[in-house]
Structures are given as C-alpha cells and as structure tokens.
XYZ file of C-alpha atoms in Angstrom:
761
model
C -25.841 13.026 42.162
C -25.103 11.099 45.348
C -23.295 12.445 48.367
C -20.302 10.224 47.577
C -20.078 11.629 44.048
C -20.121 15.191 45.445
C -17.192 14.541 47.764
C -13.757 15.726 46.691
C -11.493 12.867 45.573
C -7.749 12.518 46.073
C -5.765 12.597 42.820
C -2.190 11.305 42.718
C 0.453 12.735 40.373
C 3.917 11.110 40.201
C 6.773 13.635 39.992
C 10.287 12.691 38.880
C 12.796 14.607 41.053
C 16.552 15.093 40.993
C 18.996 17.363 42.766
C 20.881 20.040 40.835
C 24.571 20.908 41.513
C 23.501 23.962 43.569
C 21.499 21.616 45.875
C 18.123 22.855 44.647
C 15.534 20.247 43.626
C 14.027 19.972 40.133
C 10.734 18.166 39.556
C 9.040 17.023 36.311
C 5.387 15.975 36.489
C 5.205 12.604 34.764
C 3.142 12.675 31.589
C 3.398 16.455 31.161
C 5.967 19.068 30.216
C 5.499 20.894 33.551
C 8.880 21.285 35.271
C 9.565 23.268 38.461
C 12.525 24.089 40.753
C 12.545 24.770 44.532
C 15.046 24.941 47.388
C 13.876 21.624 48.835
C 11.487 18.735 48.162
C 8.738 19.948 50.511
C 8.614 23.373 48.886
C 8.673 21.786 45.418
C 5.668 19.572 46.189
C 3.744 22.592 47.520
C 4.375 24.592 44.339
C 3.387 21.640 42.136
C 0.238 20.991 44.192
C -0.900 24.626 43.837
C -0.232 24.569 40.080
C -2.096 21.307 39.573
C -5.057 22.564 41.580
C -5.250 25.593 39.293
C -5.123 23.375 36.241
C -7.761 21.118 37.778
C -10.139 24.032 38.196
C -9.568 25.122 34.601
C -9.747 21.668 33.025
C -12.063 19.323 34.920
C -10.671 16.285 33.105
C -7.058 17.118 33.977
C -5.678 13.826 35.305
C -3.138 11.177 34.385
C -3.845 7.633 33.250
C -1.369 5.926 35.614
C -1.877 4.326 39.009
C 0.573 2.643 41.405
C 3.484 4.382 39.699
C 7.008 3.089 40.372
C 10.427 4.332 39.243
C 12.650 1.919 37.304
C 16.181 2.591 36.072
C 17.626 1.232 32.836
C 21.072 1.584 31.281
C 20.740 1.632 27.494
C 23.875 1.325 25.383
C 23.740 3.633 22.339
C 25.957 4.197 19.324
C 26.379 7.972 18.709
C 26.926 9.350 15.220
C 27.838 12.590 13.476
C 25.984 14.122 10.509
C 27.957 15.615 7.630
C 27.060 16.621 4.101
C 28.348 13.277 2.893
C 26.286 11.163 5.278
C 26.071 9.796 8.818
C 29.182 8.335 10.486
C 29.589 6.419 13.804
C 31.292 8.429 16.536
C 33.734 6.048 18.178
C 32.717 3.936 21.188
C 29.156 3.377 22.328
C 27.669 5.283 25.276
C 25.710 3.886 28.220
C 22.794 6.241 28.942
C 20.884 5.935 32.265
C 17.137 6.178 31.585
C 14.483 6.809 34.220
C 11.164 5.045 33.536
C 7.938 5.475 35.505
C 5.741 2.392 35.111
C 2.361 1.518 36.553
C -1.200 0.459 35.845
C -3.201 2.363 33.218
C -6.538 3.692 34.477
C -8.266 2.314 31.382
C -6.650 -1.115 31.678
C -3.299 -2.732 31.044
C 0.114 -1.294 31.884
C 1.643 2.050 30.960
C 5.173 3.448 31.068
C 6.493 7.016 30.849
C 10.027 8.071 29.980
C 9.612 11.630 31.384
C 12.905 13.148 30.281
C 12.390 11.948 26.703
C 8.698 12.814 26.382
C 7.828 9.207 25.490
C 5.025 6.999 26.797
C 3.569 3.656 25.716
C 1.198 0.895 26.769
C 2.163 -2.751 27.162
C 0.590 -6.026 28.320
C 3.122 -7.932 30.440
C 5.789 -6.715 32.935
C 8.507 -8.779 31.280
C 8.045 -6.763 28.060
C 9.123 -3.509 29.717
C 12.967 -3.720 29.365
C 12.795 -4.533 25.651
C 10.238 -1.807 24.958
C 12.223 0.832 26.847
C 15.329 -0.170 24.889
C 13.399 0.012 21.604
C 11.961 3.484 22.195
C 15.230 4.923 23.536
C 17.303 3.543 20.667
C 14.775 4.887 18.186
C 14.866 8.312 19.883
C 18.664 8.557 19.735
C 19.238 6.979 16.324
C 22.079 8.812 14.519
C 22.434 11.316 17.412
C 25.779 12.911 18.291
C 27.419 12.334 21.719
C 26.899 15.930 22.881
C 23.108 15.668 22.567
C 23.106 12.300 24.329
C 25.035 13.687 27.297
C 22.436 16.466 27.674
C 19.989 13.804 28.898
C 22.261 12.600 31.719
C 20.982 13.754 35.112
C 23.517 15.255 37.572
C 22.177 13.088 40.397
C 20.250 9.881 41.022
C 16.525 10.628 40.462
C 13.680 9.619 42.760
C 9.891 9.631 42.552
C 7.561 11.776 44.672
C 3.774 11.488 44.947
C 1.879 14.796 44.841
C -1.738 14.609 46.050
C -4.353 17.222 45.175
C -8.042 17.578 45.953
C -10.537 17.948 43.083
C -13.912 16.801 41.902
C -13.767 13.462 40.083
C -14.579 13.508 36.387
C -18.229 12.665 36.008
C -19.327 10.350 33.235
C -21.804 12.158 31.044
C -24.762 10.000 30.146
C -25.660 9.813 26.488
C -28.959 11.602 26.137
C -29.660 10.001 22.758
C -30.810 11.961 19.743
C -31.140 15.240 21.653
C -27.402 15.205 22.257
C -26.629 14.124 18.667
C -28.750 16.973 17.327
C -26.589 19.467 19.218
C -23.366 18.368 17.507
C -22.083 20.789 14.857
C -18.591 19.788 13.698
C -18.525 16.012 14.123
C -21.325 15.134 11.638
C -19.512 17.096 8.916
C -16.236 15.214 9.447
C -17.435 11.654 10.051
C -20.278 9.174 9.552
C -22.197 7.982 12.616
C -22.134 4.257 13.414
C -23.723 1.808 13.588
C -25.800 2.391 10.471
C -29.529 1.889 10.622
C -30.721 -1.361 9.031
C -32.297 0.477 6.066
C -29.202 2.576 5.396
C -26.893 -0.426 5.759
C -28.863 -2.373 3.133
C -28.745 0.577 0.741
C -24.957 0.850 1.089
C -23.995 -2.801 0.660
C -25.394 -6.311 0.357
C -22.543 -7.650 2.467
C -23.270 -8.950 5.984
C -21.828 -7.112 8.984
C -21.422 -10.203 11.163
C -17.819 -11.316 11.574
C -18.324 -15.029 10.941
C -15.739 -17.333 12.533
C -14.248 -14.320 14.379
C -16.241 -14.356 17.627
C -13.085 -14.403 19.775
C -11.585 -11.342 18.102
C -14.942 -9.529 18.246
C -15.303 -10.105 21.982
C -11.723 -8.932 22.588
C -12.487 -5.754 20.643
C -15.747 -5.204 22.577
C -13.840 -5.610 25.836
C -11.340 -2.916 24.835
C -14.014 -0.559 23.507
C -16.555 -0.872 26.304
C -14.630 -1.722 29.438
C -11.097 -0.408 29.054
C -12.038 2.546 26.827
C -8.619 2.308 25.232
C -7.375 3.401 21.828
C -7.366 0.268 19.698
C -5.673 -0.918 16.498
C -6.592 -4.173 14.780
C -3.431 -5.568 13.175
C -3.430 -8.062 10.332
C -2.792 -8.541 6.585
C -5.194 -7.129 4.032
C -8.344 -9.202 3.605
C -8.365 -11.107 6.916
C -11.493 -9.290 8.122
C -10.264 -6.469 10.347
C -12.984 -4.049 9.216
C -15.722 -6.632 9.718
C -14.470 -7.476 13.212
C -14.413 -3.794 14.111
C -17.889 -3.166 12.658
C -19.336 -6.163 14.532
C -17.682 -5.044 17.784
C -19.107 -1.547 17.348
C -22.581 -2.990 16.817
C -22.332 -4.821 20.134
C -20.593 -2.029 22.057
C -23.124 0.542 20.828
C -25.641 -0.666 23.394
C -23.791 -2.568 26.160
C -25.625 -5.387 27.897
C -27.378 -4.499 31.120
C -27.728 -0.777 30.365
C -29.969 1.514 28.356
C -27.110 3.909 27.698
C -26.004 4.070 24.067
C -22.512 4.761 22.866
C -21.986 6.349 19.463
C -19.144 5.626 17.065
C -17.995 7.797 14.182
C -16.079 6.739 11.074
C -13.836 8.980 8.987
C -10.556 9.167 7.039
C -7.453 11.252 7.594
C -8.134 13.369 4.509
C -11.762 14.022 5.426
C -10.699 15.429 8.789
C -8.853 18.312 7.112
C -10.751 18.436 3.783
C -12.557 21.713 4.505
C -9.520 23.497 5.961
C -7.822 25.922 3.607
C -6.013 28.355 5.868
C -3.182 28.051 8.368
C -4.486 26.803 11.708
C -7.960 25.998 10.385
C -7.673 22.209 10.540
C -6.261 22.383 14.058
C -9.372 24.261 15.209
C -11.632 21.776 13.415
C -9.878 18.814 15.026
C -10.046 20.457 18.447
C -13.798 21.032 18.048
C -14.258 17.468 16.819
C -12.453 15.997 19.838
C -14.476 18.187 22.195
C -17.753 16.967 20.690
C -16.562 13.365 20.831
C -15.732 13.791 24.502
C -19.061 15.464 25.305
C -21.074 12.778 23.500
C -19.021 9.879 24.872
C -18.081 9.051 21.263
C -15.369 6.926 19.665
C -13.597 7.841 16.391
C -12.798 5.149 13.812
C -10.155 6.326 11.308
C -10.001 4.053 8.255
C -6.360 4.847 7.482
C -4.514 5.626 10.739
C -1.124 5.428 9.010
C -2.111 8.480 6.954
C -2.682 10.534 10.108
C 1.122 10.782 10.276
C 1.266 12.239 6.752
C -1.726 14.608 6.897
C -1.755 18.201 8.082
C 1.940 19.110 7.997
C 5.257 18.457 6.332
C 6.003 15.363 8.426
C 4.913 13.263 11.411
C 6.111 15.904 13.894
C 3.465 18.432 12.813
C 0.807 16.030 11.561
C -2.759 15.343 12.678
C -1.445 12.325 14.605
C 0.896 14.509 16.668
C -1.933 16.991 17.283
C -4.229 14.203 18.548
C -1.594 12.697 20.857
C -2.202 14.941 23.924
C -5.930 14.163 23.811
C -5.167 10.439 23.659
C -2.808 10.762 26.623
C -5.465 12.501 28.734
C -8.128 9.981 27.759
C -10.223 12.694 26.103
C -10.080 10.904 22.731
C -10.668 7.222 22.062
C -9.310 6.389 18.624
C -9.688 3.058 16.802
C -8.618 1.731 13.415
C -6.984 -1.083 11.481
C -3.476 -1.496 10.110
C -1.187 -4.042 8.475
C 1.968 -5.277 10.233
C 4.227 -3.403 7.766
C 2.290 -0.180 8.289
C 2.531 -0.658 12.059
C 6.333 -0.959 11.841
C 6.480 2.191 9.725
C 4.237 4.071 12.171
C 6.411 2.984 15.112
C 9.516 4.307 13.414
C 7.902 7.610 12.393
C 6.004 8.484 15.599
C 6.612 5.898 18.350
C 4.825 7.864 21.086
C 1.613 7.984 19.042
C 1.808 4.271 18.251
C 2.527 3.390 21.873
C -0.864 4.761 23.002
C -2.774 2.071 21.118
C -3.723 -1.350 22.391
C -3.061 -3.890 19.629
C -5.384 -6.743 18.686
C -4.006 -9.235 16.153
C -6.324 -10.690 13.508
C -4.614 -13.713 11.966
C -5.363 -15.187 8.502
C -8.295 -17.603 8.583
C -7.742 -21.356 8.270
C -9.141 -23.204 5.258
C -11.872 -24.984 7.253
C -13.095 -21.668 8.643
C -13.140 -20.147 5.148
C -15.285 -23.052 3.945
C -17.806 -22.421 6.728
C -17.847 -18.700 5.912
C -18.611 -19.575 2.265
C -21.571 -21.724 3.322
C -22.933 -19.016 5.634
C -22.508 -16.377 2.934
C -24.425 -18.472 0.408
C -27.262 -18.994 2.911
C -27.241 -15.271 3.719
C -27.718 -14.337 0.041
C -30.578 -16.781 -0.371
C -32.336 -15.750 2.840
C -31.885 -11.964 2.699
C -31.647 -11.155 -1.013
C -33.415 -14.060 -2.776
C -30.245 -14.685 -4.783
C -29.053 -18.187 -5.606
C -25.276 -18.601 -5.685
C -24.687 -21.977 -7.331
C -22.359 -24.367 -5.515
C -20.175 -24.810 -8.610
C -19.928 -21.044 -8.974
C -18.956 -20.651 -5.311
C -16.309 -23.361 -5.633
C -14.917 -21.781 -8.813
C -14.781 -18.332 -7.184
C -12.896 -19.799 -4.227
C -10.323 -21.563 -6.425
C -9.742 -18.554 -8.677
C -9.375 -16.015 -5.883
C -7.328 -18.332 -3.691
C -4.701 -18.857 -6.369
C -4.673 -15.616 -8.325
C -5.754 -12.691 -6.109
C -2.556 -12.715 -4.080
C -2.736 -9.118 -2.921
C -5.405 -9.992 -0.325
C -6.134 -12.795 2.145
C -9.142 -14.992 2.707
C -12.000 -14.513 3.303
C -11.891 -10.820 2.322
C -10.789 -11.312 -1.271
C -13.458 -13.954 -1.883
C -16.234 -11.811 -0.378
C -15.104 -8.736 -2.340
C -14.994 -10.671 -5.619
C -18.408 -12.231 -5.009
C -19.742 -8.769 -4.202
C -18.823 -7.666 -7.739
C -20.551 -10.750 -9.153
C -23.665 -9.925 -7.110
C -23.730 -6.344 -8.393
C -23.554 -7.635 -11.986
C -26.397 -10.055 -11.285
C -28.567 -7.257 -9.915
C -27.810 -4.999 -12.890
C -28.884 -7.816 -15.218
C -31.907 -8.588 -12.977
C -30.696 -12.163 -12.527
C -31.811 -14.381 -9.656
C -28.813 -16.697 -9.648
C -25.059 -16.602 -10.189
C -23.547 -19.338 -12.351
C -20.002 -20.517 -13.001
C -20.015 -18.732 -16.371
C -20.858 -15.427 -14.680
C -18.061 -15.952 -12.155
C -15.595 -16.754 -14.944
C -16.613 -13.700 -16.974
C -16.159 -11.394 -13.986
C -12.752 -12.924 -13.257
C -11.613 -12.346 -16.856
C -12.797 -8.707 -16.674
C -10.911 -8.228 -13.384
C -7.604 -9.857 -14.284
C -7.376 -10.065 -18.081
C -6.438 -13.751 -17.723
C -8.022 -15.992 -20.348
C -10.039 -19.034 -19.174
C -7.570 -21.284 -21.007
C -4.847 -20.088 -18.604
C -6.696 -20.608 -15.316
C -9.155 -23.489 -15.813
C -7.665 -26.940 -15.249
C -10.148 -28.729 -17.535
C -9.459 -26.450 -20.518
C -6.526 -27.508 -22.658
C -3.849 -25.301 -24.169
C -2.316 -26.090 -27.566
C 1.335 -25.072 -27.345
C 1.829 -25.546 -31.082
C -0.906 -23.010 -31.838
C 0.581 -20.727 -29.203
C 3.985 -20.900 -30.893
C 2.397 -20.071 -34.226
C 0.570 -17.074 -32.737
C 3.739 -15.629 -31.198
C 5.710 -16.319 -34.410
C 3.282 -14.102 -36.341
C 4.074 -11.197 -33.974
C 7.773 -11.780 -33.226
C 9.811 -12.688 -36.303
C 13.178 -14.386 -36.348
C 13.530 -14.920 -32.567
C 12.826 -18.602 -31.811
C 14.531 -18.466 -28.398
C 12.247 -15.659 -27.260
C 9.137 -17.446 -28.542
C 10.139 -20.629 -26.732
C 10.766 -18.695 -23.498
C 7.306 -17.079 -23.651
C 5.636 -20.432 -24.314
C 7.509 -21.955 -21.354
C 6.283 -19.195 -19.032
C 2.693 -19.762 -20.113
C 3.015 -23.534 -19.648
C 4.438 -23.096 -16.116
C 1.642 -20.727 -15.158
C -1.043 -22.894 -16.726
C 0.062 -25.938 -14.721
C 0.566 -23.960 -11.488
C 4.282 -24.781 -11.287
C 5.524 -21.195 -10.970
C 6.655 -20.058 -7.497
C 3.570 -18.458 -5.839
C 5.749 -16.302 -3.544
C 7.497 -14.496 -6.401
C 6.496 -12.657 -9.577
C 5.117 -15.003 -12.248
C 8.521 -14.852 -13.912
C 11.519 -12.549 -14.225
C 13.331 -12.504 -17.556
C 16.162 -10.479 -19.028
C 15.927 -9.905 -22.786
C 19.453 -9.330 -24.116
C 20.448 -8.298 -27.609
C 21.079 -5.366 -29.925
C 18.513 -2.634 -30.310
C 15.658 -3.025 -32.768
C 15.522 -6.837 -32.849
C 12.136 -7.380 -31.163
C 12.667 -7.265 -27.394
C 9.899 -4.726 -26.811
C 7.633 -6.360 -29.411
C 8.009 -9.704 -27.613
C 7.160 -8.106 -24.289
C 4.045 -6.473 -25.714
C 2.922 -9.739 -27.322
C 3.310 -11.577 -24.010
C 1.402 -8.872 -22.131
C -1.518 -8.965 -24.547
C -1.748 -12.749 -24.474
C -1.430 -13.045 -20.692
C -3.500 -10.116 -19.390
C -5.236 -8.616 -22.423
C -8.463 -10.633 -22.450
C -10.766 -8.536 -20.277
C -8.938 -5.418 -19.165
C -9.825 -2.114 -20.784
C -6.382 -0.639 -20.045
C -3.021 -1.604 -21.498
C -1.550 -4.387 -19.313
C 2.000 -3.243 -20.116
C 3.772 -0.921 -17.665
C 6.931 0.475 -19.253
C 9.739 2.323 -17.475
C 12.737 3.860 -19.215
C 15.654 3.064 -16.904
C 17.841 5.732 -18.493
C 15.667 8.278 -16.634
C 16.676 6.857 -13.233
C 20.137 8.342 -12.878
C 19.926 9.430 -9.217
C 18.446 8.140 -5.912
C 15.924 11.013 -5.943
C 14.516 9.768 -9.261
C 14.253 6.261 -7.825
C 12.395 7.607 -4.773
C 9.793 9.159 -7.052
C 8.912 5.661 -8.238
C 7.890 4.420 -4.790
C 7.204 7.671 -2.923
C 8.804 9.171 0.163
C 7.515 9.176 3.774
C 4.828 11.801 4.145
C 4.151 11.965 0.403
C 1.845 10.378 -2.144
C 2.599 6.916 -3.583
C 5.226 6.956 -6.341
C 4.420 6.441 -10.003
C 5.460 2.781 -10.080
C 3.575 1.967 -6.878
C 0.410 3.615 -8.199
C 0.572 1.818 -11.556
C 1.103 -1.583 -9.939
C -1.821 -0.997 -7.570
C -4.053 0.086 -10.444
C -2.942 -2.861 -12.613
C -1.832 -5.776 -10.392
C -2.167 -8.134 -13.383
C 0.396 -6.696 -15.768
C 3.798 -6.993 -17.427
C 6.413 -4.610 -16.048
C 8.983 -3.704 -18.700
C 12.238 -2.201 -17.397
C 13.838 -0.916 -20.573
C 17.658 -0.737 -20.711
C 17.989 -1.869 -17.121
C 21.767 -1.384 -17.036
C 21.332 2.417 -17.205
C 19.476 2.665 -13.865
C 21.089 3.948 -10.669
C 22.351 1.266 -8.249
C 19.636 2.266 -5.750
C 17.033 0.823 -8.124
C 18.755 -2.569 -8.114
C 18.608 -2.599 -4.296
C 14.896 -1.817 -4.507
C 14.353 -4.547 -7.081
C 16.024 -7.294 -5.018
C 13.037 -7.658 -2.675
C 10.602 -7.549 -5.586
C 12.399 -10.361 -7.424
C 12.861 -12.434 -4.268
C 9.509 -12.018 -2.493
C 7.213 -10.350 -5.012
C 6.629 -7.441 -2.618
C 7.345 -3.737 -3.140
C 7.219 -1.541 -0.009
C 6.543 2.184 -0.336
C 7.767 5.072 1.812
C 4.920 4.547 4.329
C 5.597 0.826 4.808
C 2.590 -0.244 2.740
C 3.027 -3.345 0.626
C 2.294 -3.595 -3.077
C 1.951 -7.180 -4.280
C 3.847 -8.009 -7.485
C 3.151 -11.750 -7.522
C 0.678 -11.426 -10.390
C 3.238 -9.488 -12.420
C 5.648 -10.587 -15.129
C 8.895 -8.609 -14.912
C 10.928 -8.257 -18.080
C 14.187 -6.334 -18.261
C 15.881 -5.447 -21.534
C 19.582 -4.821 -21.996
C 22.029 -4.005 -24.775
C 24.993 -5.272 -22.754
C 27.413 -7.146 -25.014
C 25.633 -6.116 -28.213
C 28.712 -4.326 -29.588
C 31.327 -6.670 -28.152
C 33.323 -7.914 -31.101
C 30.660 -8.555 -33.725
C 28.901 -6.683 -36.462
C 25.199 -6.038 -36.267
C 23.403 -6.494 -39.524
C 23.103 -8.914 -42.419
C 25.376 -11.962 -42.418
C 26.850 -11.440 -38.937
C 29.464 -14.180 -38.581
C 29.601 -14.362 -34.776
C 27.398 -13.849 -31.772
C 28.525 -11.737 -28.799
C 28.706 -13.431 -25.417
C 25.740 -11.704 -23.772
C 25.781 -13.851 -20.646
C 29.407 -13.044 -19.908
C 28.798 -9.290 -20.245
C 25.644 -9.490 -18.119
C 27.392 -11.471 -15.372
C 30.224 -8.953 -15.304
C 27.820 -6.039 -14.949
C 25.246 -7.291 -12.418
C 26.017 -8.301 -8.840
C 25.696 -12.070 -8.242
C 22.799 -11.660 -5.783
C 20.871 -9.737 -8.447
C 21.729 -11.981 -11.387
C 20.765 -15.103 -9.411
C 17.236 -13.757 -8.942
C 16.616 -13.597 -12.703
C 14.709 -16.694 -13.825
C 15.883 -16.645 -17.421
C 18.194 -14.709 -19.751
C 16.829 -14.730 -23.312
C 19.218 -13.838 -26.126
C 17.850 -12.112 -29.223
C 19.608 -12.682 -32.534
C 20.787 -9.868 -34.818
C 18.446 -9.563 -37.781
C 19.408 -11.226 -41.070
C 18.060 -10.221 -44.465
C 15.341 -12.864 -44.542
C 14.049 -11.783 -41.116
C 13.966 -8.098 -42.011
C 12.087 -8.961 -45.218
C 9.487 -10.865 -43.211
C 9.150 -7.895 -40.821
C 8.607 -5.522 -43.766
C 5.878 -7.756 -45.180
C 4.244 -8.054 -41.743
C 4.205 -4.277 -41.175
C 2.816 -3.620 -44.656
C 0.176 -6.289 -44.144
C -1.059 -4.569 -40.993
C -1.679 -1.208 -42.690
C -5.197 -2.289 -43.698
C -6.106 -2.260 -39.964
C -5.734 1.527 -39.760
C -9.055 3.342 -39.453
C -8.779 5.469 -42.582
C -8.275 2.387 -44.754
C -10.535 -0.108 -42.954
C -13.562 2.239 -42.899
C -13.308 2.821 -46.670
C -13.129 -0.908 -47.385
C -9.848 -0.441 -49.236
C -7.425 -3.299 -49.855
C -3.717 -2.615 -50.373
C -1.299 -4.376 -52.673
C 2.452 -3.725 -52.747
C 4.925 -4.597 -55.482
C 8.157 -6.433 -54.706
C 10.043 -3.242 -55.483
C 8.330 -1.511 -52.538
C 9.498 -4.298 -50.237
C 13.058 -4.049 -51.529
C 13.027 -0.264 -51.140
C 11.857 -0.487 -47.507
C 14.317 -3.296 -46.837
C 17.136 -0.991 -47.839
C 15.735 2.203 -46.317
C 14.147 0.917 -43.086
C 17.019 -1.162 -41.740
C 20.022 0.378 -39.999
C 22.846 -1.864 -38.723
C 23.064 0.281 -35.564
C 19.343 0.329 -34.756
C 18.050 -2.899 -36.259
C 14.476 -2.698 -37.599
C 13.497 0.160 -35.295
C 13.609 2.772 -38.132
C 11.378 0.554 -40.276
C 8.085 1.919 -38.942
C 9.280 5.474 -39.502
C 10.203 4.625 -43.079
C 6.779 3.078 -43.740
C 5.002 6.120 -42.303
C 7.203 8.540 -44.218
C 7.312 6.909 -47.645
C 4.211 4.692 -47.827
C 1.505 5.923 -45.450
C 2.015 9.582 -46.347
C 1.634 8.809 -50.083
C -1.538 6.782 -49.438
C -2.930 9.625 -47.301
C -2.231 12.187 -50.032
C -3.925 9.975 -52.634
C -7.051 9.569 -50.452
C -7.253 13.320 -49.834
C -7.194 13.925 -53.572
C -9.746 11.134 -54.186
C -12.171 11.334 -51.256
C -14.897 9.186 -52.874
C -12.749 6.097 -53.322
C -14.036 3.094 -51.367
C -14.406 -0.693 -51.608
C -11.562 -1.056 -54.058
C -7.933 -2.130 -54.267
C -5.060 0.330 -54.289
C -1.696 -0.580 -55.752
C 1.493 0.861 -54.210
C 4.523 0.830 -56.544
C 8.139 1.948 -56.439
C 9.469 3.259 -59.757
C 12.438 5.481 -60.552
C 13.251 5.973 -56.862
C 9.742 7.205 -56.087
C 6.616 5.692 -54.491
C 3.404 5.802 -56.523
C -0.151 5.075 -55.408
C -2.945 4.276 -57.856
C -6.251 2.465 -58.034
C -5.804 -1.072 -59.297
C -7.325 -1.483 -62.748
C-alpha cells in the first residue's frame, strides 16, 4: 500500500439542520436515521463528528454516496383524506407541504437526491427531472393521508444544510484473488449460481448463443454501469426483447475488464431461492446478511431473475420484505444488485416500494425492428450450422418467423422466435435429426398452440360448408350459433380479426339447456384442440363471484400468488374462456373485464401482464329468457334478448362485445335429434367399445326419453341424466350379468313403462 493510500482522507457528511422553538438546533444526517440536538450549531457538529468517527471505526465502509450536496426547497400541494370503515374520503382543501431535498452527485455516477425527513432517496439522470421526481415520491408517500399526519412533517423553522467533516481511512478496494477467494465462500454458492458459466457448462445447459446480436449499444451501456459506475441496474423492456441476453453478454464482458487481470464475479439467483432454506423466524435475514457480506468481500454482483418478487418474499408485504431488508446495503454501496423487469412491473414496484426502486439505474431495451430481427435470424441459422452441425432450412426459418410473429402475442421478437426454435432443436436432437424442416416446425407449432394447420397456413384452404356440417352434428337446432362460430373461424383464418384484442368476444343469450355450453366446447375443440394434451376450455361460474374478495382471488392480490384465472390463462394462452351466467358476477368483475375486452391484457396484483389476445371469450346469459314467452315445444314468440341485455349492462361494457348470439328455445324436432345424437354416442364409452358391442334402440325408447329428458324450465339439460339413469344403468346391469358377451348387437326396448336390454337375435 502506498503512502498516499495510508493517509487519512476527509469524509463529508451533509446534515439537515433546523431550529426548534426553544432555540436549540436539531440535525439529521442525510441518508441515515441519526438525529441529534444541541444548544447551538457548533456543538451539534461536534457531537455528530464524534458519533460518525465511532461509526467509522466500527464499520470501515461507513460513508454516503453523495458529493457536492446542496439543499433545495419544494412546495408540494397534497390532497389529505380520512379513512373510515366505509372507505377513504377527501378532507376538504388541499395542503401545501414544504419539502427539503438534498441533491448532489452520486459517488458511483449520476445524480442522487435525499428527502431526509421522509426517509426517501432516489437516483436520476438530468437536473431538470428533479422537481417532477420529488413531487412523485412525496405524493406517493402521502397518498390518502390525513391532515394531522401531514402537518407533523412541517418544520418549525427554515432548514439549512451543514457539512460535517471527519477523518477516516478510505475504503480500500479488495482485489479478487481468484479461485482461492471463491473457495472460501460458504453461503453465496448455496443461494446463487456463479457467472459467467464455463464454456463446457454453458453448452450442457443450452444450445442458445449468449451473444446479444443487434444489441451492442445496450450491452455497452450495461457494461458501463456494471464496471465503471458500480450501480444497481434494472433492464426495462417488454417480455422477449432480449433483456436477459443483453445482461448475460454484459456480464461476460464485465467479468474481466479490459486492461486489467482482475476478475469480477457475478451470481444469479431468484427471490425464492434466497429464502428457500429458511424455516424459522429471522433465519432468512441472517442468510441474506451473510450473502451480502460475501458479495462485498468478493467484489461480487447479484443478478436476481425476478426483482419484482423481492417485494413479495420474506414478509407479509413490501415493508418487511427481502427488498426492504436489502435497501440499506444498496444505499451504502455494499450491495450491487441487477435484474430485468417489464414496464408494468416497474410501475407496480414504484408504487409498492419507491425508495427501493429509486436506487436502481434504468436501462431501456426497446423492441427490435423487423430488419434487425431478420439479421438475427440469419446469424442464428449460421450459429446452428457452425456450432451444432444442425441445418435449419430457410423455408422452416421463414415459417417459424411468420407463425410466431402473428400468433405468439405474449412475447416480443426476437425472444419468442428463439424460444420456439429452441423447442424445435430439442425435438430434432431427440430424434437424432440433422436438419429442421417446415413440417417439423408446423408440428411443433400445433403441439404448442392446438391450432390446426388449416387455420394458420395461407396456402391451405378451409371449406366452410364442411365446417358448418361438422358444427351442426355437435350443436343441434341453433343455426345462428353455428353461423357465428363459422364467421369467427373465417375472420381468424384470413387474419382480419383485431390483433390487439382477444380473437373474439361473444355473448351467448338464451334459456338454459339449449346448447350454449355445448357450442362453446365445440368451438374450443375445433380451434385449440389439435395438439394440446389439456382441455382448451377454461370455465368460470360467475355465480360464485358475489363479492370483490372473490374477484380478487381470480387475479391475485399484491404480495400473494397469482389468482386462479391468471394462472390458467398463463398455462393455456391458447384457449376459450367461458364466463357462465355473466350477469350474476359482482360489478368489480365487469370493471376488470373492460381492459381485457378492449386491449386483450389482464394485469395481476403485482402489475404483471397476462396476454389474452390468443383467447376467445364467450359469456353466457339467461337475461330475457323468461320475459313474456313460454319455454318449450311450440313457443309462439321469442323474448327480446338484446333489449334485456342492453338494460342490464353498462354501455361501455356492451359496446366491447363483438357479437350477441341468440339461442332458440328447443322445439320437439330439435329435442328428438338431440336424443338420437346422445344415444348414438353411447357406443364410444369404454365398456361398450372394448367389447365390440353395437347398440340399437327402438322408437319407443326415443319417445320415452323425449318425454322424460326434456323439462320446459331447463331445456335438454336433464336429458343426459335421464339417459344415464334409465338406459346406461340397464345396459351396465345386463353386462354385469352377462360378462362374456362381446362382438354382438344389443337391443334396448321400452315396453310397459320399463326399459329392457337383450341380445339381438
């Protein structure tokens, strides 16, 4: 160590001072909670200097991250409010609150501002941003606050800023001693993975390249922040734009900075992994403290994959979360934290814990232009050929681009294309193939989405007449519904549906038991049932959503897990969402649904977006079904469903519905056709199909079920119960008594008000 390094350095601490009514002076050390009182300013500075010197001896890294500090005064106008059991109410006129701000240059680059009396600090880039940022943080701090609490933050006198100077050894940068130092770490390796990966390990984990193609500018900006400014960094951008790749490439370059042999190690983890091994009260806090200490000693940087979840992990809310626990270390510069986040998540994080968010430098990663995506595709194809001896055909690459660009709307380019091709590559390796063709790409797309090739390929025709016939075999007596489903498919096939909304939103109106649910299921199977192994229909009973709390469970609350609806839509983005008996839901659900219908986006309690633009939304309603007409055979008049629906729904909600489809009450001929259809499908049941048994029913059986299985109040809904009770149970009893019967025909008869089953002679 040189003589200059051994010399004691002057350290400057800004202190916000104000005079109390008894003429004594109060001082608050900026950036801390240390507050002292003395009879005059000179005495106050002496007390503070002695206290800081003691802290300096105890903690060698005890220093602030602000230089050239200056006091600025702002008057922020706030609207106070009172809290009652019934809600929050404005409290008369607004209040002008004087706010003292201490602004200056951050030691690790950029500008920093402290609001000492409020315990808030944040970084910013340009001086002209300061007034707006101060206003934002103050308004957020005092949102829905009563006047009495606001007045508590008024100082009795005009404040001023004092500079307290202490003597102490400067913090010495510890050189990374390589693997000897890494071998001494105990906690960090159990909570995070060390980066960058070795070449061999990287190849075993993924075939994807780590270079951020067409992102050299963003990579260099990230390297600058990581290596030179040593700041906490968040990459901000939509899902799929390449934030992770930019960060990984920047880490690779910052790991061994140019012009030096010193290495810098990075560690990657998740919010849940940080506390995974902690079972007892206070255990995770100790683990995090040890982790930060080892990061500081090894000159390490922590990459958290999901920084938004740091606000939800560890406690009951942001105030006692891991994020709040890490904040003091970030303020002192002991911890350098990096990660990636979407704009919506960033807004949510700012609202939940603004001080934590304010300690990050933000680097925007914008969606890539089409020309850049094309160049990335070419480089990726060359990379596969050169490094993995895998030929990705040009036609296959073009098809993958077109399919993902149009249909995978929950991500952006180039991420969604690279991820999809990665799945194709894995399939090729499993099948020991050396090339990827268009057929392989199409097959993988069908498995991923459930969409049939006839729906997504422009050069494959679609026979609407055959489609009508197929739907007519599943939905009987509802020509309007069949036509509506065919129209939806035609719009989607030709690409004429609005890409910024759900595929379509329809309201099925009509009495119960006339085929609304059956139509929805038929549409779901045709649209998304080709390759998916799970049912593409998501069904919600709206009668169960009678309160705002039940609605919240669908999307989740801040600090909790995603709600049931959010989770299902993320698991099955290509699906039909059936909202059964929509009129029975609480009004809060309609407010939630407005954004979904208008923009195709559902936002959860943490500000994370769930894309619904590959979803068909169908609502069913019985509104108007009993208005002035009989339900059953030979109904003479039709109720005015549209009038009832317009009276019930608000105009802004009704106008977002693409189509209202009216279902007819069932007449005798329709119910007869439904009976014959249901009986004809019995041979598909396992116990009959495996025995090779064919079933034949007399006309009397049909007439019996027609009378028994139809109820004017419930339509054909009781029909299946009647078939199971009177027909299936008799067949089951006959097969139990005759277990060796197979490959024969069984006759089902109705005689003397009783069902009989016998082998056909």
